[in-house]
PDB file of C-alpha atoms in Angstrom:
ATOM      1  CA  UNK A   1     138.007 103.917  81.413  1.00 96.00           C
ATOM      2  CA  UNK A   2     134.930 102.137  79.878  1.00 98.00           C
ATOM      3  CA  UNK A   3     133.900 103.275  76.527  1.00 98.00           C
ATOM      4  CA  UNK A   4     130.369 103.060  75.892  1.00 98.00           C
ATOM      5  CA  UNK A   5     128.004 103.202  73.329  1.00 98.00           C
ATOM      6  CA  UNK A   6     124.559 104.486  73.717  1.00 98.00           C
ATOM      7  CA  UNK A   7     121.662 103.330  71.033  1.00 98.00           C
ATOM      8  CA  UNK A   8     117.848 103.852  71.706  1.00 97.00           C
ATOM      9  CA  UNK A   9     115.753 106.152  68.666  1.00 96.00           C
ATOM     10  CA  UNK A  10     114.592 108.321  71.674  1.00 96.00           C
ATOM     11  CA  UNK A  11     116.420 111.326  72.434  1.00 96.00           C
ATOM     12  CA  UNK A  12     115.728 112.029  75.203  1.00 95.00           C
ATOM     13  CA  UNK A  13     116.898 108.836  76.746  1.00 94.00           C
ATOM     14  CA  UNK A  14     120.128 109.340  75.252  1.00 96.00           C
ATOM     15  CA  UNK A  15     120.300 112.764  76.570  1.00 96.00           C
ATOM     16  CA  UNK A  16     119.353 111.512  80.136  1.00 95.00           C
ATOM     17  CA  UNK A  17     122.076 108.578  80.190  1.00 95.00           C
ATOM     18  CA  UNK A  18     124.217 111.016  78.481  1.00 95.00           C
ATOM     19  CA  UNK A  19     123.716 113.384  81.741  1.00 95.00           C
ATOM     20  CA  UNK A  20     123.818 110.416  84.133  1.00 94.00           C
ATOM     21  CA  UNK A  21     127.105 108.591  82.692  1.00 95.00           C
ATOM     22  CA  UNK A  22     128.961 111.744  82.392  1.00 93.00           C
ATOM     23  CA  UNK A  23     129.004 111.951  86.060  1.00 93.00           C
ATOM     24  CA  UNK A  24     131.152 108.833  86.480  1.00 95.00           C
ATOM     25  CA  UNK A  25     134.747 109.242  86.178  1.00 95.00           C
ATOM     26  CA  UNK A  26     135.632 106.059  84.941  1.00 96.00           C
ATOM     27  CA  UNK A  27     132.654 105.983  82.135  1.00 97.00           C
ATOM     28  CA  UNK A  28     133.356 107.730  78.355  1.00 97.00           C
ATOM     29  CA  UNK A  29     130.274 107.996  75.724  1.00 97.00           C
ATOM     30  CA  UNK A  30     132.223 107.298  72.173  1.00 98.00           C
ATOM     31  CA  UNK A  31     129.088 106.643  70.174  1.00 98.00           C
ATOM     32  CA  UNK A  32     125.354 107.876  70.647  1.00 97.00           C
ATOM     33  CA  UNK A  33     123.154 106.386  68.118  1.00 97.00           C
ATOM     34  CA  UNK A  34     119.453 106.810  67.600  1.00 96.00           C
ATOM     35  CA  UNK A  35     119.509 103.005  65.300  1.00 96.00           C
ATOM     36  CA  UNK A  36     120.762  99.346  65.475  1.00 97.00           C
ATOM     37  CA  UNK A  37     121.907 100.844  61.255  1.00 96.00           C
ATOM     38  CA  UNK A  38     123.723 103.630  62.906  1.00 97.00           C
ATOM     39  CA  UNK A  39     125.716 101.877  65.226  1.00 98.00           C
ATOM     40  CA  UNK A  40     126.581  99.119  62.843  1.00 98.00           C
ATOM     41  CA  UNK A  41     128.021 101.876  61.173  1.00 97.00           C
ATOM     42  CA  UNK A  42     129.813 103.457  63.706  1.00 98.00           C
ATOM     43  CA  UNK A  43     131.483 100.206  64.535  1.00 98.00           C
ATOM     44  CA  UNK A  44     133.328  99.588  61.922  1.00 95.00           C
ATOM     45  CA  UNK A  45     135.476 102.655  63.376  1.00 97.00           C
ATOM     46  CA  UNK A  46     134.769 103.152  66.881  1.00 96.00           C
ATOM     47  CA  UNK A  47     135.051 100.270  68.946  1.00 96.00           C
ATOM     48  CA  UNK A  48     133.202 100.773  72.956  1.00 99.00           C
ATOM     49  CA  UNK A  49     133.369  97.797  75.390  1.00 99.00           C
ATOM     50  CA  UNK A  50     130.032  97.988  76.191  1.00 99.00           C
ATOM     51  CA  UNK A  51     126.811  98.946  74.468  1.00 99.00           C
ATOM     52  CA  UNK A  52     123.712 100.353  76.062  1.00 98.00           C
ATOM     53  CA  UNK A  53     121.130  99.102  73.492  1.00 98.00           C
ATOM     54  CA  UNK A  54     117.391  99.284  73.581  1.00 97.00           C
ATOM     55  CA  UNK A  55     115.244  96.539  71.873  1.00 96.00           C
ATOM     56  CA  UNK A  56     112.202  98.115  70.442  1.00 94.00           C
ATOM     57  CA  UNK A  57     113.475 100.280  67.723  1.00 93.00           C
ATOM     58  CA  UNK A  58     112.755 101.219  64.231  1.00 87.00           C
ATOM     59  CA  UNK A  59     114.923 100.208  61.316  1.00 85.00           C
ATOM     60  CA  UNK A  60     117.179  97.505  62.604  1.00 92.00           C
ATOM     61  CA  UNK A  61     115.717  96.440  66.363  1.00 94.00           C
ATOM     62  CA  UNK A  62     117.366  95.954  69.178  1.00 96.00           C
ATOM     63  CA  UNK A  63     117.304  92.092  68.427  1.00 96.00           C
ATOM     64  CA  UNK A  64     118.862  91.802  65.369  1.00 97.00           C
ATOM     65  CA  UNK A  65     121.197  94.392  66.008  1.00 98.00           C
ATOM     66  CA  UNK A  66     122.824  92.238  69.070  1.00 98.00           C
ATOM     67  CA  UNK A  67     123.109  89.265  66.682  1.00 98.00           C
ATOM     68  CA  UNK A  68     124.873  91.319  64.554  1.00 98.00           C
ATOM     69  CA  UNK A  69     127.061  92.897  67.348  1.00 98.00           C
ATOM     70  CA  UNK A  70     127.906  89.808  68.699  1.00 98.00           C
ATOM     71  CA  UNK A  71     128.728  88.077  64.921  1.00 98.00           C
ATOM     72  CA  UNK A  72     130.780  90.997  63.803  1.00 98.00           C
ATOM     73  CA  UNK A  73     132.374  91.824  67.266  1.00 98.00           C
ATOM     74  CA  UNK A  74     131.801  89.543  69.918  1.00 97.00           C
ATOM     75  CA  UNK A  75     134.465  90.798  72.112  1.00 97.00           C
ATOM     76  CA  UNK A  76     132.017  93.774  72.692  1.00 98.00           C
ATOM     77  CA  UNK A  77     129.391  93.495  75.825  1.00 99.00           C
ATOM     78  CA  UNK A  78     125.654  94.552  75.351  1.00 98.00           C
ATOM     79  CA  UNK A  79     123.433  95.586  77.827  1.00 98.00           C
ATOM     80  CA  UNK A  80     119.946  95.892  77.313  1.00 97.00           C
ATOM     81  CA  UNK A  81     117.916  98.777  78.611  1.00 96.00           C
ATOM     82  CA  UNK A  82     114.700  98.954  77.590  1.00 94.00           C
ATOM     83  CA  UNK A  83     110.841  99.094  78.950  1.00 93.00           C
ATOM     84  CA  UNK A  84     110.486  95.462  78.046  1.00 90.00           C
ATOM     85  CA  UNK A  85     109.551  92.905  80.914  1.00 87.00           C
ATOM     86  CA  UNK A  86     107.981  89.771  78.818  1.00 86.00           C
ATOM     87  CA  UNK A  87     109.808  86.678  79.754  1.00 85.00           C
ATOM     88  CA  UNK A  88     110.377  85.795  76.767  1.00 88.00           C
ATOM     89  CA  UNK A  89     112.209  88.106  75.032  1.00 91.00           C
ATOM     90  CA  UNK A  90     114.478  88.479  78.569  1.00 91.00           C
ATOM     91  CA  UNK A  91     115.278  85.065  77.589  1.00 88.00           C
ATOM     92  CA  UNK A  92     115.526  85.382  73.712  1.00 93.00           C
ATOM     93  CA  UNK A  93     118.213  87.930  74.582  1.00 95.00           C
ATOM     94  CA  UNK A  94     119.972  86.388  77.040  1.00 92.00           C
ATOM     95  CA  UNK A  95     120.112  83.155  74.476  1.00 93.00           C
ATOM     96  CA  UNK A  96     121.796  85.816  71.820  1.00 96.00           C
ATOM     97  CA  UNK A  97     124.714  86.981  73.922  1.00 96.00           C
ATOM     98  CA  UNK A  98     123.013  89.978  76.681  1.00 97.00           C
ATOM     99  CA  UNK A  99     125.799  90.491  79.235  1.00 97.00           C
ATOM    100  CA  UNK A 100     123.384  92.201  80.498  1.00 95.00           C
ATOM    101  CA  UNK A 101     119.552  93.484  81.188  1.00 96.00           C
ATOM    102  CA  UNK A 102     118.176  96.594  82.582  1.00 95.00           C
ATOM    103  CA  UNK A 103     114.924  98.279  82.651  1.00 95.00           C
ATOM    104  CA  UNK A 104     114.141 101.652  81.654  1.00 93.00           C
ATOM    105  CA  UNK A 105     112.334 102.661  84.866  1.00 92.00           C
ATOM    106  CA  UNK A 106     115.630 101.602  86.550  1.00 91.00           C
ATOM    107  CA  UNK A 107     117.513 104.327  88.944  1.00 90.00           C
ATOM    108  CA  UNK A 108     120.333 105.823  87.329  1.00 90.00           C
ATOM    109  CA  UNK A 109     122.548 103.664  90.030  1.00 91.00           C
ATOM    110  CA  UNK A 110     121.357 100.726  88.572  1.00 92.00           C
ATOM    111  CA  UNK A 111     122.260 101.237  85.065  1.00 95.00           C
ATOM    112  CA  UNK A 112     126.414 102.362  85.886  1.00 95.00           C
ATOM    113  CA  UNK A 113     125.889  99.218  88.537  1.00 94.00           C
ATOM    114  CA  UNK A 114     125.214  96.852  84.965  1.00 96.00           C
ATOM    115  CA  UNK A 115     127.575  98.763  83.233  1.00 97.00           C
ATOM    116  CA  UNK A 116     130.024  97.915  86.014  1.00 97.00           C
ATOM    117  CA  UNK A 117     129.535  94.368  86.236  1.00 96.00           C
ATOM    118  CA  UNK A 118     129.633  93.524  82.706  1.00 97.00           C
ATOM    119  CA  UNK A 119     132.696  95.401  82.412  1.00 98.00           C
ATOM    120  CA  UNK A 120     134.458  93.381  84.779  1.00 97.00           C
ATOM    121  CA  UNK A 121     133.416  90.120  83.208  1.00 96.00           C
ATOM    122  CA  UNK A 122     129.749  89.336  85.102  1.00 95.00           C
ATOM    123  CA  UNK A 123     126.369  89.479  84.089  1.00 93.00           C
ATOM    124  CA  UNK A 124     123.664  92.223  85.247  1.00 94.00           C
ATOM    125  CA  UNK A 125     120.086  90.964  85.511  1.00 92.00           C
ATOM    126  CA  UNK A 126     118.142  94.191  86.600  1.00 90.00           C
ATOM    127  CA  UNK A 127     116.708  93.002  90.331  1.00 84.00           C
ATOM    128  CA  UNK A 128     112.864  93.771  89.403  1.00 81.00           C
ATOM    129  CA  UNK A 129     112.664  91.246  86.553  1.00 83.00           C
ATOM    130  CA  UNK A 130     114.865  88.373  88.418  1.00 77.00           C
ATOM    131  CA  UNK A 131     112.060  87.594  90.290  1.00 69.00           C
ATOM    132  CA  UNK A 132     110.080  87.627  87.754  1.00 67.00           C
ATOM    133  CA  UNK A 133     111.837  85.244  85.095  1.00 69.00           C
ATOM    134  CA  UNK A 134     113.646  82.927  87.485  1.00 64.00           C
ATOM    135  CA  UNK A 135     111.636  82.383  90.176  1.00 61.00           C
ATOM    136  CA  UNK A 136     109.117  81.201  88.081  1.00 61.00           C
ATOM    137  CA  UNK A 137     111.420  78.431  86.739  1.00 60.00           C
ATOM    138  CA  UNK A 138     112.505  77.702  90.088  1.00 57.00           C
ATOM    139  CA  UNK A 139     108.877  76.842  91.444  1.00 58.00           C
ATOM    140  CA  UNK A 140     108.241  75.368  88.300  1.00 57.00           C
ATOM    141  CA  UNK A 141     111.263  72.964  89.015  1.00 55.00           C
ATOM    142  CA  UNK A 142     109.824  72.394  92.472  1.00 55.00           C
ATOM    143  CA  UNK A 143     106.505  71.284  91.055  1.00 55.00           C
ATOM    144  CA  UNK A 144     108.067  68.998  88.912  1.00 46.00           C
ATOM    145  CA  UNK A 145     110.256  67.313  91.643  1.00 52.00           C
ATOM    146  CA  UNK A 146     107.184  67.327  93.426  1.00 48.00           C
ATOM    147  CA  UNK A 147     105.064  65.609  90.831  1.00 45.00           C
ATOM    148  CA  UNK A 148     108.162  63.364  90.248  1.00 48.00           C
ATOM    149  CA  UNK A 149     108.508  62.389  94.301  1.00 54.00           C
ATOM    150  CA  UNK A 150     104.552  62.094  94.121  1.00 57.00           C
ATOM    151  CA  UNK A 151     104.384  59.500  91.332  1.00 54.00           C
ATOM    152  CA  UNK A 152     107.427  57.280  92.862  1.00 54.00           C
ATOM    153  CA  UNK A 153     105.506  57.288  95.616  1.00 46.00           C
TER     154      UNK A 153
END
């Protein structure tokens, strides 16, 4: 069974994953939390594997609450789920610890997909922003070997 915490101050998205996650037979919702300050809290008795956290929050972000996590605990996963798609703070979170990264707009299959693959020790990039963040570094490597080949020549 993976034990999961939920944390985003909207509830309605907590209700939804709520909905969607109870579905799964091998998923269990110990801790709903509408704040990185709740959770913290709730941590220091309920321990999930993996945390559903959203970045853009009030009272202790999403940001500051994965350093945290990962300080205090860093035996538990985090994914992210969150409406964010700026490259850099994909890679700011990454840097901190992410196991994982999901967008909000993502299908229900794709979050309990993350939730999956972090559990059994991978990392979940959601497909729509791959693309986005590492292609970009890829071509930007090209160019460079390009320039480099260029110049030698």
């Amino acid at each position: 069974m993976i034990r999961l915490a939920i944390t985003d101050d909207h509830a309605l998205i907590r209700e939804g994953l709520i909905r969607i996650l109870s579905y799964e037979d091998d998923l269990d919702i110990v801790i709903e939390s509408d704040s990185g300050e709740e959770l913290i809290k709730k941590l220091s008795t309920i321990t999930p594997e993996i945390i559903l956290l959203d970045i853009n929050m009030d009272k202790l972000d999403g940001i500051d609450t994965l350093k945290i996590v990962k300080e205090q605990w860093p035996h538990i996963k985090i994914v992210i789920l969150t409406v964010e798609k700026q490259k850099r703070i994909i890679k700011e979170v990454l840097k901190l610890g992410a196991d994982g990264y999901v967008l909000k707009e993502s299908a229900g299959s794709e979050i309990t997909s993350a939730v999956r693959a972090v559990s059994a020790g991978g990392k979940y990039i959601d497909k729509s922003i791959m693309q986005t963040v590492f292609m970009e570094e890829m071509i930007g490597r090209k160019k460079m070997s390009l320039m480099i080949y260029l110049i030698g020549s």
